[in-house]
Short mmCIF file of C-alpha atoms and ligand atoms in Angstrom, two decimals:
data_model
loop_
_atom_site.label_atom_id
_atom_site.label_comp_id
_atom_site.label_asym_id
_atom_site.label_seq_id
_atom_site.Cartn_x
_atom_site.Cartn_y
_atom_site.Cartn_z
CA MET A 290 -20.87 -18.99 -4.44
CA SER A 291 -18.60 -21.36 -2.54
CA THR A 292 -15.63 -19.68 -0.93
CA ASN A 293 -13.32 -22.59 -0.20
CA LEU A 294 -10.81 -21.67 -2.86
CA ARG A 295 -7.19 -22.62 -2.36
CA ILE A 296 -5.21 -19.41 -2.66
CA VAL A 297 -1.46 -18.80 -2.56
CA LEU A 298 -0.23 -15.30 -1.90
CA ALA A 299 3.32 -14.95 -3.24
CA ALA A 300 5.13 -11.84 -2.07
CA SER A 301 8.65 -10.54 -1.52
CA GLU A 302 7.72 -9.11 1.88
CA ALA A 303 5.01 -9.61 4.49
CA VAL A 304 4.36 -8.23 7.96
CA PRO A 305 5.63 -9.23 10.53
CA TYR A 306 8.70 -10.73 8.78
CA ALA A 307 9.93 -8.09 6.35
CA LYS A 308 8.59 -4.70 5.35
CA THR A 309 9.67 -1.85 3.15
CA GLY A 310 6.22 -0.62 2.08
CA GLY A 311 2.49 -1.15 1.83
CA LEU A 312 2.91 -4.46 0.01
CA ALA A 313 4.06 -6.03 3.29
CA ASP A 314 0.93 -4.81 5.09
CA VAL A 315 -1.31 -6.27 2.40
CA ALA A 316 0.58 -9.57 2.32
CA GLY A 317 0.31 -9.85 6.11
CA ALA A 318 -3.32 -8.79 6.54
CA LEU A 319 -5.22 -9.95 3.45
CA PRO A 320 -4.60 -13.71 3.93
CA LYS A 321 -6.00 -13.53 7.48
CA ALA A 322 -9.15 -11.83 6.22
CA LEU A 323 -9.45 -14.39 3.39
CA ALA A 324 -9.11 -17.24 5.86
CA LYS A 325 -12.02 -15.76 7.83
CA LEU A 326 -14.06 -15.87 4.62
CA GLY A 327 -13.39 -19.61 4.31
CA CYS A 328 -10.47 -19.61 1.86
CA ASP A 329 -7.69 -22.13 2.24
CA VAL A 330 -4.90 -19.58 1.95
CA SER A 331 -1.15 -19.70 2.40
CA ILE A 332 1.63 -17.14 2.05
CA ILE A 333 5.00 -17.77 0.47
CA MET A 334 7.95 -15.39 0.69
CA PRO A 335 11.76 -15.49 0.73
CA ARG A 336 13.54 -16.42 3.94
CA TYR A 337 15.69 -13.38 4.59
CA SER A 338 18.51 -13.64 7.08
CA ASN A 339 16.55 -11.76 9.76
CA ILE A 340 13.85 -14.47 9.75
CA LYS A 341 14.82 -16.88 12.48
CA THR A 342 11.51 -18.57 13.28
CA GLY A 343 9.77 -21.53 11.67
CA SER A 344 10.86 -25.10 11.07
CA LEU A 345 12.45 -26.87 8.15
CA PHE A 346 9.75 -28.28 5.87
CA ILE A 347 11.58 -29.51 2.76
CA GLU A 348 15.33 -29.84 2.76
CA ASN A 349 16.24 -29.97 -0.91
CA LEU A 350 13.78 -28.65 -3.41
CA SER A 351 15.26 -28.65 -6.88
CA VAL A 352 14.28 -25.74 -9.04
CA PRO A 353 15.24 -25.62 -12.72
CA PHE A 354 17.05 -22.33 -13.15
CA ALA A 355 20.02 -20.93 -15.02
CA TYR A 356 20.82 -24.00 -17.17
CA LYS A 357 20.75 -26.31 -14.17
CA THR A 358 18.78 -27.15 -11.11
CA LYS A 359 19.38 -24.96 -8.14
CA ASN A 360 18.26 -26.19 -4.75
CA CYS A 361 16.53 -24.30 -1.99
CA SER A 362 14.89 -25.41 1.22
CA ILE A 363 11.43 -24.52 2.41
CA TRP A 364 10.65 -23.40 5.95
CA TYR A 365 7.25 -23.25 7.51
CA GLU A 366 5.27 -21.70 10.32
CA LYS A 367 1.72 -20.58 11.04
CA GLN A 368 0.42 -17.06 11.59
CA GLY A 369 -2.94 -17.72 13.25
CA ASP A 370 -4.82 -19.87 10.76
CA VAL A 371 -2.55 -19.04 7.84
CA PRO A 372 0.43 -21.24 6.91
CA ILE A 373 3.44 -19.32 5.73
CA TYR A 374 6.23 -20.89 3.69
CA PHE A 375 9.69 -19.41 3.27
CA VAL A 376 11.97 -20.08 0.31
CA ASP A 377 15.46 -20.39 1.75
CA ILE A 378 18.44 -19.93 -0.52
CA PRO A 379 21.26 -18.05 1.24
CA GLU A 380 23.07 -16.91 -1.91
CA TYR A 381 19.98 -14.91 -2.94
CA PHE A 382 18.25 -13.83 0.24
CA TRP A 383 20.74 -13.66 3.08
CA ARG A 384 21.67 -10.08 2.39
CA ASP A 385 21.64 -6.87 4.42
CA SER A 386 18.72 -5.34 2.49
CA LEU A 387 15.68 -6.71 0.70
CA TYR A 388 16.30 -4.96 -2.62
CA GLY A 389 18.83 -2.77 -4.36
CA HIS A 390 21.17 -5.56 -5.47
CA ARG A 391 22.65 -5.97 -8.94
CA ASP A 392 20.99 -9.37 -9.35
CA ASP A 393 17.53 -8.45 -7.98
CA ALA A 394 15.70 -9.61 -11.10
CA GLU A 395 17.49 -12.96 -10.94
CA ARG A 396 16.81 -13.39 -7.21
CA PHE A 397 13.08 -12.91 -7.64
CA ALA A 398 12.85 -14.83 -10.91
CA TYR A 399 14.28 -17.75 -8.95
CA PHE A 400 11.81 -17.15 -6.15
CA SER A 401 8.89 -17.11 -8.62
CA ARG A 402 9.93 -20.39 -10.13
CA ALA A 403 10.60 -21.94 -6.72
CA VAL A 404 7.03 -21.09 -5.67
CA LEU A 405 5.65 -23.14 -8.56
CA GLU A 406 7.99 -26.05 -7.93
CA PHE A 407 7.20 -26.08 -4.24
CA TYR A 408 3.43 -26.13 -4.57
CA ARG A 409 3.62 -28.80 -7.22
CA GLN A 410 5.61 -30.94 -4.82
CA LEU A 411 3.13 -30.18 -2.03
CA GLY A 412 0.55 -31.70 -4.34
CA GLN A 413 -2.63 -29.82 -3.42
CA PRO A 414 -4.11 -28.20 -6.54
CA ILE A 415 -4.23 -24.42 -6.34
CA ASP A 416 -7.05 -22.25 -7.60
CA VAL A 417 -5.35 -18.87 -7.66
CA ILE A 418 -1.80 -17.63 -7.16
CA HIS A 419 -1.87 -13.99 -6.11
CA CYS A 420 1.35 -12.24 -7.21
CA ASN A 421 2.54 -8.83 -6.07
CA ASP A 422 4.59 -6.22 -7.91
CA TRP A 423 7.55 -6.90 -10.21
CA MET A 424 9.16 -9.36 -7.79
CA THR A 425 6.61 -12.02 -8.66
CA GLY A 426 5.85 -10.65 -12.13
CA LEU A 427 7.58 -13.57 -13.85
CA LEU A 428 5.53 -16.17 -12.00
CA PRO A 429 2.53 -15.91 -14.38
CA VAL A 430 5.00 -15.99 -17.28
CA TYR A 431 6.54 -19.27 -16.11
CA LEU A 432 3.08 -20.66 -15.45
CA ARG A 433 1.73 -19.83 -18.91
CA THR A 434 4.86 -20.98 -20.78
CA ASN A 435 7.03 -23.57 -19.03
CA TYR A 436 4.10 -25.17 -17.20
CA THR A 437 1.40 -25.09 -19.90
CA HIS A 438 1.43 -28.84 -20.23
CA ASP A 439 1.72 -29.54 -16.54
CA GLY A 440 -1.59 -31.05 -15.49
CA PHE A 441 -1.05 -29.96 -11.90
CA PHE A 442 -1.50 -26.32 -12.84
CA ALA A 443 -4.19 -26.90 -15.49
CA HIS A 444 -6.80 -25.08 -13.39
CA THR A 445 -4.60 -22.54 -11.67
CA ALA A 446 -5.22 -18.85 -12.35
CA THR A 447 -2.99 -15.94 -11.40
CA ILE A 448 -3.61 -12.35 -10.44
CA LEU A 449 -1.05 -9.57 -10.11
CA THR A 450 -1.49 -6.70 -7.68
CA ILE A 451 0.40 -3.52 -8.47
CA HIS A 452 1.38 -1.70 -5.29
CA ASN A 453 4.10 0.41 -6.84
CA LEU A 454 4.16 0.99 -10.55
CA ALA A 455 7.43 2.93 -10.37
CA PHE A 456 9.55 -0.24 -10.12
CA HIS A 457 9.66 -2.42 -13.21
CA GLY A 458 12.08 -5.20 -12.27
CA MET A 459 14.39 -4.61 -15.21
CA PHE A 460 17.01 -7.05 -16.47
CA GLY A 461 19.06 -7.56 -19.62
CA LEU A 462 17.23 -9.27 -22.46
CA ASP A 463 19.97 -11.88 -22.60
CA ALA A 464 18.85 -13.07 -19.16
CA VAL A 465 15.45 -14.18 -20.47
CA THR A 466 16.85 -17.56 -21.45
CA TYR A 467 19.16 -17.63 -18.43
CA PHE A 468 16.05 -17.48 -16.27
CA GLY A 469 14.80 -20.55 -18.10
CA LEU A 470 12.27 -18.76 -20.32
CA GLY A 471 12.03 -19.27 -24.10
CA SER A 472 13.92 -16.83 -26.32
CA TYR A 473 10.60 -16.10 -28.10
CA LEU A 474 9.67 -14.22 -24.93
CA MET A 475 12.21 -11.50 -25.62
CA TYR A 476 10.40 -9.45 -28.26
CA GLY A 477 7.01 -9.11 -29.89
CA GLU A 478 3.51 -8.63 -28.61
CA LYS A 479 3.93 -11.16 -25.85
CA GLY A 480 7.59 -10.37 -25.22
CA LEU A 481 9.16 -8.98 -22.06
CA GLU A 482 11.10 -6.23 -23.86
CA PHE A 483 10.51 -2.79 -22.38
CA SER A 484 12.67 0.22 -23.36
CA ASN A 485 15.38 -2.12 -24.71
CA VAL A 486 15.64 -4.23 -21.58
CA ALA A 487 13.30 -6.85 -20.12
CA SER A 488 10.78 -6.10 -17.38
CA SER A 489 9.42 -8.58 -14.84
CA LEU A 490 6.46 -6.29 -14.17
CA LYS A 491 5.58 -6.26 -17.85
CA GLY A 492 5.57 -10.07 -17.72
CA GLY A 493 3.10 -10.01 -14.86
CA ILE A 494 0.87 -7.49 -16.63
CA LEU A 495 0.82 -9.54 -19.83
CA TYR A 496 0.47 -13.04 -18.43
CA SER A 497 -1.66 -12.79 -15.30
CA ASP A 498 -5.38 -13.51 -15.61
CA ALA A 499 -6.33 -10.29 -13.83
CA ILE A 500 -4.51 -7.25 -12.54
CA THR A 501 -5.49 -5.32 -9.47
CA THR A 502 -4.20 -2.15 -7.96
CA VAL A 503 -4.82 -0.54 -4.60
CA SER A 504 -7.69 1.85 -5.37
CA LYS A 505 -10.33 2.27 -8.08
CA ARG A 506 -9.21 5.73 -9.02
CA TYR A 507 -5.57 4.66 -9.28
CA ALA A 508 -6.65 1.80 -11.59
CA GLU A 509 -7.96 4.48 -13.96
CA GLU A 510 -5.05 6.85 -13.49
CA ILE A 511 -2.33 4.32 -14.30
CA GLN A 512 -3.84 3.94 -17.76
CA THR A 513 -2.82 7.54 -18.54
CA PRO A 514 0.66 8.78 -19.51
CA GLU A 515 0.67 11.13 -16.50
CA TYR A 516 0.55 8.33 -13.93
CA GLY A 517 1.45 5.30 -16.03
CA PHE A 518 5.28 5.16 -15.65
CA LYS A 519 5.39 4.22 -19.36
CA MET A 520 3.29 1.11 -18.66
CA ASP A 521 0.05 2.96 -19.49
CA SER A 522 -0.47 1.62 -22.99
CA LEU A 523 0.10 -1.91 -21.78
CA LEU A 524 -2.38 -1.34 -18.97
CA ARG A 525 -4.90 0.10 -21.42
CA GLN A 526 -4.60 -3.08 -23.46
CA ARG A 527 -5.56 -5.02 -20.35
CA ARG A 528 -8.16 -2.57 -19.06
CA TYR A 529 -10.97 -5.14 -18.98
CA SER A 530 -8.91 -7.26 -16.62
CA LEU A 531 -7.74 -4.38 -14.43
CA ILE A 532 -9.58 -3.47 -11.26
CA GLY A 533 -8.95 -1.31 -8.20
CA ILE A 534 -9.43 -2.64 -4.68
CA LEU A 535 -8.72 -0.35 -1.79
CA ASN A 536 -6.33 -1.61 0.88
CA GLY A 537 -7.90 -2.21 4.25
CA VAL A 538 -6.74 -0.75 7.56
CA ASP A 539 -5.45 -2.82 10.46
CA VAL A 540 -8.31 -1.86 12.76
CA GLU A 541 -6.67 -3.51 15.76
CA GLU A 542 -3.76 -1.10 15.47
CA TRP A 543 -5.65 1.99 14.27
CA ASN A 544 -8.79 2.36 16.34
CA PRO A 545 -9.41 5.22 18.83
CA VAL A 546 -11.60 2.95 20.97
CA ILE A 547 -8.67 0.71 21.95
CA ASP A 548 -5.55 2.63 20.86
CA LYS A 549 -2.85 2.35 23.55
CA HIS A 550 -0.72 5.19 22.20
CA ILE A 551 -3.22 7.99 22.83
CA ALA A 552 -4.06 9.99 25.96
CA ALA A 553 -7.72 8.95 26.07
CA ASN A 554 -9.85 6.52 24.08
CA TYR A 555 -13.00 7.68 22.33
CA SER A 556 -15.61 6.56 19.84
CA ALA A 557 -18.28 7.95 17.53
CA ASN A 558 -20.73 7.65 20.45
CA ASP A 559 -18.55 9.55 22.87
CA LEU A 560 -16.05 11.97 21.41
CA SER A 561 -14.99 13.51 24.74
CA GLY A 562 -11.63 11.71 24.75
CA LYS A 563 -10.65 13.44 21.53
CA GLU A 564 -10.35 16.78 23.28
CA ILE A 565 -8.06 15.22 25.88
CA CYS A 566 -5.90 13.88 23.04
CA LYS A 567 -5.76 17.35 21.51
CA ARG A 568 -4.72 18.91 24.81
CA GLU A 569 -1.90 16.37 25.28
CA LEU A 570 -0.73 16.76 21.69
CA LEU A 571 -0.49 20.54 22.02
CA LYS A 572 1.57 20.06 25.19
CA ARG A 573 3.74 17.47 23.46
CA PHE A 574 4.64 20.02 20.78
CA GLY A 575 5.09 22.87 23.28
CA LEU A 576 2.14 24.78 21.81
CA PRO A 577 -0.31 26.86 23.88
CA VAL A 578 -3.08 24.57 25.16
CA ASP A 579 -5.93 26.38 23.48
CA VAL A 580 -8.34 23.62 22.50
CA LYS A 581 -10.77 25.92 20.69
CA ARG A 582 -8.15 26.81 18.08
CA PRO A 583 -8.26 24.44 15.06
CA LEU A 584 -5.25 22.14 14.83
CA ILE A 585 -4.03 20.98 11.43
CA GLY A 586 -1.74 17.96 11.16
CA VAL A 587 0.50 16.25 8.62
CA ILE A 588 2.21 12.85 8.95
CA SER A 589 4.27 11.90 5.97
CA ARG A 590 7.43 10.85 4.29
CA MET A 591 8.73 14.21 3.13
CA THR A 592 8.94 13.60 -0.60
CA ASP A 593 7.69 15.64 -3.55
CA GLN A 594 4.91 13.07 -4.05
CA LYS A 595 3.22 14.17 -0.83
CA GLY A 596 2.51 17.75 -1.92
CA PHE A 597 4.87 19.62 0.40
CA ASP A 598 5.50 22.28 -2.22
CA LEU A 599 1.79 23.16 -2.11
CA ILE A 600 1.73 23.34 1.67
CA MET A 601 4.84 25.54 1.72
CA LYS A 602 3.35 27.97 -0.78
CA ILE A 603 0.35 28.67 1.43
CA MET A 604 1.85 28.17 4.86
CA ASN A 605 1.78 31.87 5.68
CA ARG A 606 -1.85 32.08 4.62
CA ILE A 607 -2.66 29.15 6.91
CA LEU A 608 -0.97 30.91 9.82
CA GLU A 609 -2.95 34.10 9.09
CA THR A 610 -6.04 32.14 10.10
CA ASN A 611 -6.30 31.12 13.75
CA ALA A 612 -5.13 27.54 13.03
CA SER A 613 -2.08 25.81 14.51
CA PHE A 614 -0.02 23.30 12.58
CA VAL A 615 1.89 20.16 13.55
CA LEU A 616 4.09 18.03 11.33
CA LEU A 617 5.58 14.56 11.78
CA GLY A 618 7.84 14.01 8.81
CA SER A 619 10.80 11.95 7.76
CA GLY A 620 12.98 12.16 4.72
CA SER A 621 14.23 15.30 3.11
CA ASP A 622 16.72 17.87 4.41
CA SER A 623 15.38 20.77 2.41
CA TYR A 624 11.82 20.32 3.66
CA GLU A 625 13.16 19.79 7.15
CA ARG A 626 15.06 23.10 7.05
CA TYR A 627 11.97 24.94 5.86
CA PHE A 628 9.69 23.58 8.58
CA GLN A 629 12.31 23.98 11.30
CA ALA A 630 12.67 27.65 10.33
CA LEU A 631 8.89 27.98 10.40
CA ARG A 632 8.78 26.46 13.87
CA ASP A 633 11.55 28.81 15.03
CA SER A 634 9.69 31.86 13.76
CA ARG A 635 6.21 30.78 15.00
CA PRO A 636 6.73 28.59 18.09
CA ASP A 637 3.28 29.62 19.33
CA ARG A 638 1.56 28.06 16.31
CA VAL A 639 3.83 25.46 14.71
CA GLY A 640 5.14 22.13 16.03
CA VAL A 641 7.52 19.83 14.17
CA TYR A 642 9.07 16.39 14.73
CA PHE A 643 11.49 14.95 12.21
CA GLY A 644 12.00 11.20 12.10
CA PHE A 645 9.81 8.12 12.27
CA ASN A 646 7.64 7.82 15.37
CA ASN A 647 4.68 5.48 15.33
CA SER A 648 3.24 6.53 18.72
CA LEU A 649 3.34 10.16 17.74
CA ALA A 650 1.60 9.29 14.46
CA HIS A 651 -1.28 7.83 16.51
CA GLN A 652 -1.32 10.88 18.78
CA ILE A 653 -1.49 13.28 15.84
CA GLU A 654 -4.32 11.33 14.23
CA ALA A 655 -6.24 11.47 17.50
CA GLY A 656 -5.39 15.01 18.59
CA CYS A 657 -5.79 17.04 15.39
CA ASP A 658 -8.97 18.49 13.92
CA ILE A 659 -7.85 18.52 10.31
CA PHE A 660 -5.38 16.38 8.37
CA LEU A 661 -3.68 17.52 5.14
CA MET A 662 -2.67 15.11 2.38
CA PRO A 663 -2.32 17.05 -0.90
CA SER A 664 -0.41 14.30 -2.76
CA SER A 665 0.45 14.59 -6.44
CA TYR A 666 -0.33 10.87 -6.71
CA GLU A 667 -1.37 8.34 -4.08
CA PRO A 668 -2.05 4.72 -5.10
CA CYS A 669 -4.05 4.05 -1.92
CA GLY A 670 -2.87 6.10 1.07
CA LEU A 671 -3.41 5.08 4.65
CA ASN A 672 -3.22 8.27 6.63
CA GLN A 673 -6.43 9.69 5.23
CA MET A 674 -8.24 6.51 6.28
CA TYR A 675 -6.68 6.68 9.75
CA SER A 676 -7.85 10.31 9.92
CA LEU A 677 -11.41 9.35 9.04
CA ILE A 678 -11.40 6.60 11.68
CA TYR A 679 -10.05 9.05 14.29
CA GLY A 680 -12.54 11.82 13.51
CA THR A 681 -9.85 14.08 12.06
CA VAL A 682 -11.24 15.68 8.94
CA PRO A 683 -9.04 15.07 5.88
CA ILE A 684 -8.29 17.66 3.21
CA VAL A 685 -6.78 15.84 0.24
CA ARG A 686 -6.07 16.09 -3.42
CA ALA A 687 -8.53 13.95 -5.38
CA THR A 688 -6.09 11.36 -6.68
CA GLY A 689 -5.85 7.57 -6.31
CA GLY A 690 -7.09 6.20 -3.01
CA LEU A 691 -7.57 9.72 -1.65
CA ASP A 692 -10.27 10.30 -4.24
CA ASP A 693 -11.92 6.97 -3.44
CA THR A 694 -12.06 7.49 0.31
CA VAL A 695 -12.63 11.21 0.85
CA ILE A 696 -16.03 12.56 -0.18
CA ASN A 697 -16.52 16.32 -0.30
CA PHE A 698 -18.88 17.47 2.42
CA ASP A 699 -22.23 18.57 1.05
CA ARG A 700 -24.02 21.05 3.31
CA VAL A 701 -27.42 20.42 1.77
CA ARG A 702 -27.45 16.67 2.20
CA MET A 703 -25.11 16.75 5.19
CA GLU A 704 -23.16 13.97 3.47
CA GLY A 705 -19.42 13.60 2.93
CA ASN A 706 -16.48 13.10 5.25
CA GLY A 707 -13.88 15.71 4.25
CA PHE A 708 -12.71 18.14 1.61
CA LYS A 709 -10.83 17.53 -1.62
CA PHE A 710 -9.47 19.53 -4.52
CA TYR A 711 -8.73 18.42 -8.04
CA ASP A 712 -5.88 20.32 -9.72
CA TYR A 713 -2.44 20.18 -8.18
CA LYS A 714 -2.57 23.84 -7.20
CA ALA A 715 -1.82 25.56 -3.89
CA GLU A 716 -4.76 27.97 -4.24
CA GLN A 717 -7.19 25.06 -4.51
CA LEU A 718 -5.75 23.50 -1.37
CA LEU A 719 -6.08 26.84 0.44
CA GLU A 720 -9.67 27.21 -0.71
CA ARG A 721 -10.50 23.85 0.85
CA ILE A 722 -8.69 24.74 4.07
CA TYR A 723 -10.75 27.96 4.32
CA GLU A 724 -13.91 25.96 3.71
CA ALA A 725 -12.96 23.47 6.42
CA LEU A 726 -12.17 26.25 8.90
CA ILE A 727 -15.60 27.80 8.33
CA ALA A 728 -17.20 24.42 8.99
CA TYR A 729 -15.04 23.97 12.10
CA ASN A 730 -16.72 27.03 13.61
CA GLU A 731 -20.17 25.48 13.15
CA PRO A 732 -20.15 22.69 15.78
CA GLU A 733 -23.19 20.81 14.44
CA ILE A 734 -21.81 20.71 10.92
CA TRP A 735 -18.33 19.75 12.10
CA ARG A 736 -19.71 16.95 14.23
CA ARG A 737 -21.63 15.62 11.23
CA ILE A 738 -18.49 15.55 9.06
CA ILE A 739 -16.54 13.79 11.80
CA LEU A 740 -19.24 11.18 12.38
CA ASN A 741 -19.70 10.55 8.67
CA GLY A 742 -16.04 9.48 8.56
CA MET A 743 -15.94 7.60 11.85
CA THR A 744 -18.87 5.35 11.02
CA GLU A 745 -17.39 3.95 7.79
CA ASP A 746 -15.84 0.49 7.58
CA PHE A 747 -12.22 0.48 6.38
CA SER A 748 -11.40 -2.98 7.68
CA TRP A 749 -9.79 -5.70 5.57
CA ASP A 750 -13.08 -7.64 5.65
CA VAL A 751 -14.48 -5.30 3.00
CA SER A 752 -11.44 -5.52 0.69
CA ALA A 753 -11.02 -9.27 1.15
CA LYS A 754 -14.55 -9.84 -0.21
CA LYS A 755 -13.60 -7.90 -3.33
CA TYR A 756 -10.44 -9.96 -3.83
CA LEU A 757 -12.53 -13.07 -3.41
CA ASP A 758 -14.77 -11.92 -6.27
CA VAL A 759 -11.70 -11.46 -8.46
CA TYR A 760 -10.40 -14.91 -7.54
CA HIS A 761 -13.74 -16.46 -8.50
CA THR A 762 -13.77 -14.59 -11.79
CA VAL A 763 -10.28 -15.66 -12.86
CA LYS A 764 -10.90 -19.18 -11.64
CA HIS A 765 -13.98 -19.29 -13.81
CA HIS A 766 -11.94 -18.09 -16.81
CA VAL A 767 -9.32 -20.80 -16.56
CA GLY A 768 -12.09 -23.37 -16.19
CA ASN A 769 -12.93 -25.60 -13.29
P1 ADP B 67 3.19 5.97 1.92
O1 ADP B 67 3.07 4.47 1.99
O2 ADP B 67 3.25 6.52 0.54
O3 ADP B 67 4.29 6.51 2.80
P2 ADP B 67 0.64 5.94 3.32
O4 ADP B 67 -0.28 7.00 3.82
O5 ADP B 67 0.03 4.85 2.51
O6 ADP B 67 1.85 6.61 2.55
O7 ADP B 67 1.30 5.21 4.56
C1 ADP B 67 2.21 5.86 5.37
C2 ADP B 67 2.34 5.09 6.67
O8 ADP B 67 3.55 5.46 7.29
C3 ADP B 67 1.25 5.42 7.64
O9 ADP B 67 1.04 4.31 8.47
C4 ADP B 67 1.86 6.59 8.43
O10 ADP B 67 1.28 6.75 9.69
C5 ADP B 67 3.28 6.16 8.48
N1 ADP B 67 4.25 7.26 8.56
C6 ADP B 67 4.69 8.07 7.57
N2 ADP B 67 5.64 8.91 8.04
C7 ADP B 67 5.77 8.65 9.34
C8 ADP B 67 6.62 9.15 10.38
N3 ADP B 67 7.47 10.14 10.17
N4 ADP B 67 6.49 8.62 11.61
C9 ADP B 67 5.61 7.63 11.86
N5 ADP B 67 4.81 7.09 10.92
C10 ADP B 67 4.89 7.59 9.67
#
């Protein structure tokens, strides 16, 4: 299968230019991995006011929008082998935050349309436009309606990746025509109406040639009412075009062999540095430097999604064992108060740090023995993958990407890389912690679990190949 497809990745954010979540990591890393596989890939995103680099590429690009043509300019620079284009229109994107504005749907509808106009002007036929979340949800809608008779896009397919199903990109139904879409797109089977307003995400789900989300398990879960954010029936309708592809890890940033944030480097072949990391971490948190005692870590935004209520319910039970506990968390006052009080009452066994601290996140991944991630839902999750790479055994709830990446350890086959539980129940989490602590006291078994995790490949190379398969499939569907 030839790989020299021309791919455009359209996103509202991409590392290193703008980031509010995992979408930016994917938009920054996936194109580089695709370029390595031989794709001709470019990224296009808005030019926010913080983006000062690049050079002017097109001065006045006219984009039909809101009953008229509205001009933007296009800026350009290269990230390694990957060209990146920026849509510059100050009235929409020179703001103090990426999202949260009254006219968000309009801003990104414009962006979506500008992407199509720009590539048409560039004049190199595109095989696949890869859209991301609600912000580019209307792009496939424009393509399959306003541009149906445009020969330039006759062989262009689209895919939509859902990173966050919670945001639907809502706007008033009256804006459908304002955005330059036909009024027939308001209602009906192919309409954008969703709970009495219009949804950009719904547009993307209906009109893209394939939909992906960030893990296999999550692709199944979002088709159920429990995880579907009311989009489940729509996603069930499209289930044959919906697939899960796990996000990769930036293995230049998260790799104990070369990590600059940690006290000593180590690898699967020589784990001795890990004990040095543990020693330093215990010191860092003012805990007794007793390296034989198991050390359990958590790094997380402190939100309900991450399972803090479960951890709190069994915290005393955890401290009855001989384990110590460290937390790096940011977010919620009530959780913060609880864990601060816990630290105050058990300073010999509990360490806490509230706030965002990337170096400390690396040090915890390297220095702990066990990592907890009992999320209620988790589309992909990164920390459990970092834990596996750093030889820190994860205990997770079997949901989304956690279920895809963590395999229960099987003592008979000596297979598996961690421990997971199924129902969102504190007693099940505790059961797994007990099981892990038993294994921790059996050095040969523990070493096996650690090595099973450390020898897996979580790099973007693996995920990029799967995206490439999807691109070929949709390309085949629209015809060559
Ligand atoms: P989510 O995107 O839902 O927050 P993930 O596990 O996918 O969860 O990714 C979280 C990322 O944010 C990881 O890179 C993790 O190390 C980092 N992170 C979360 N909280 C903190 C914090 N308080 N300090 C430093 N890094 C954090």
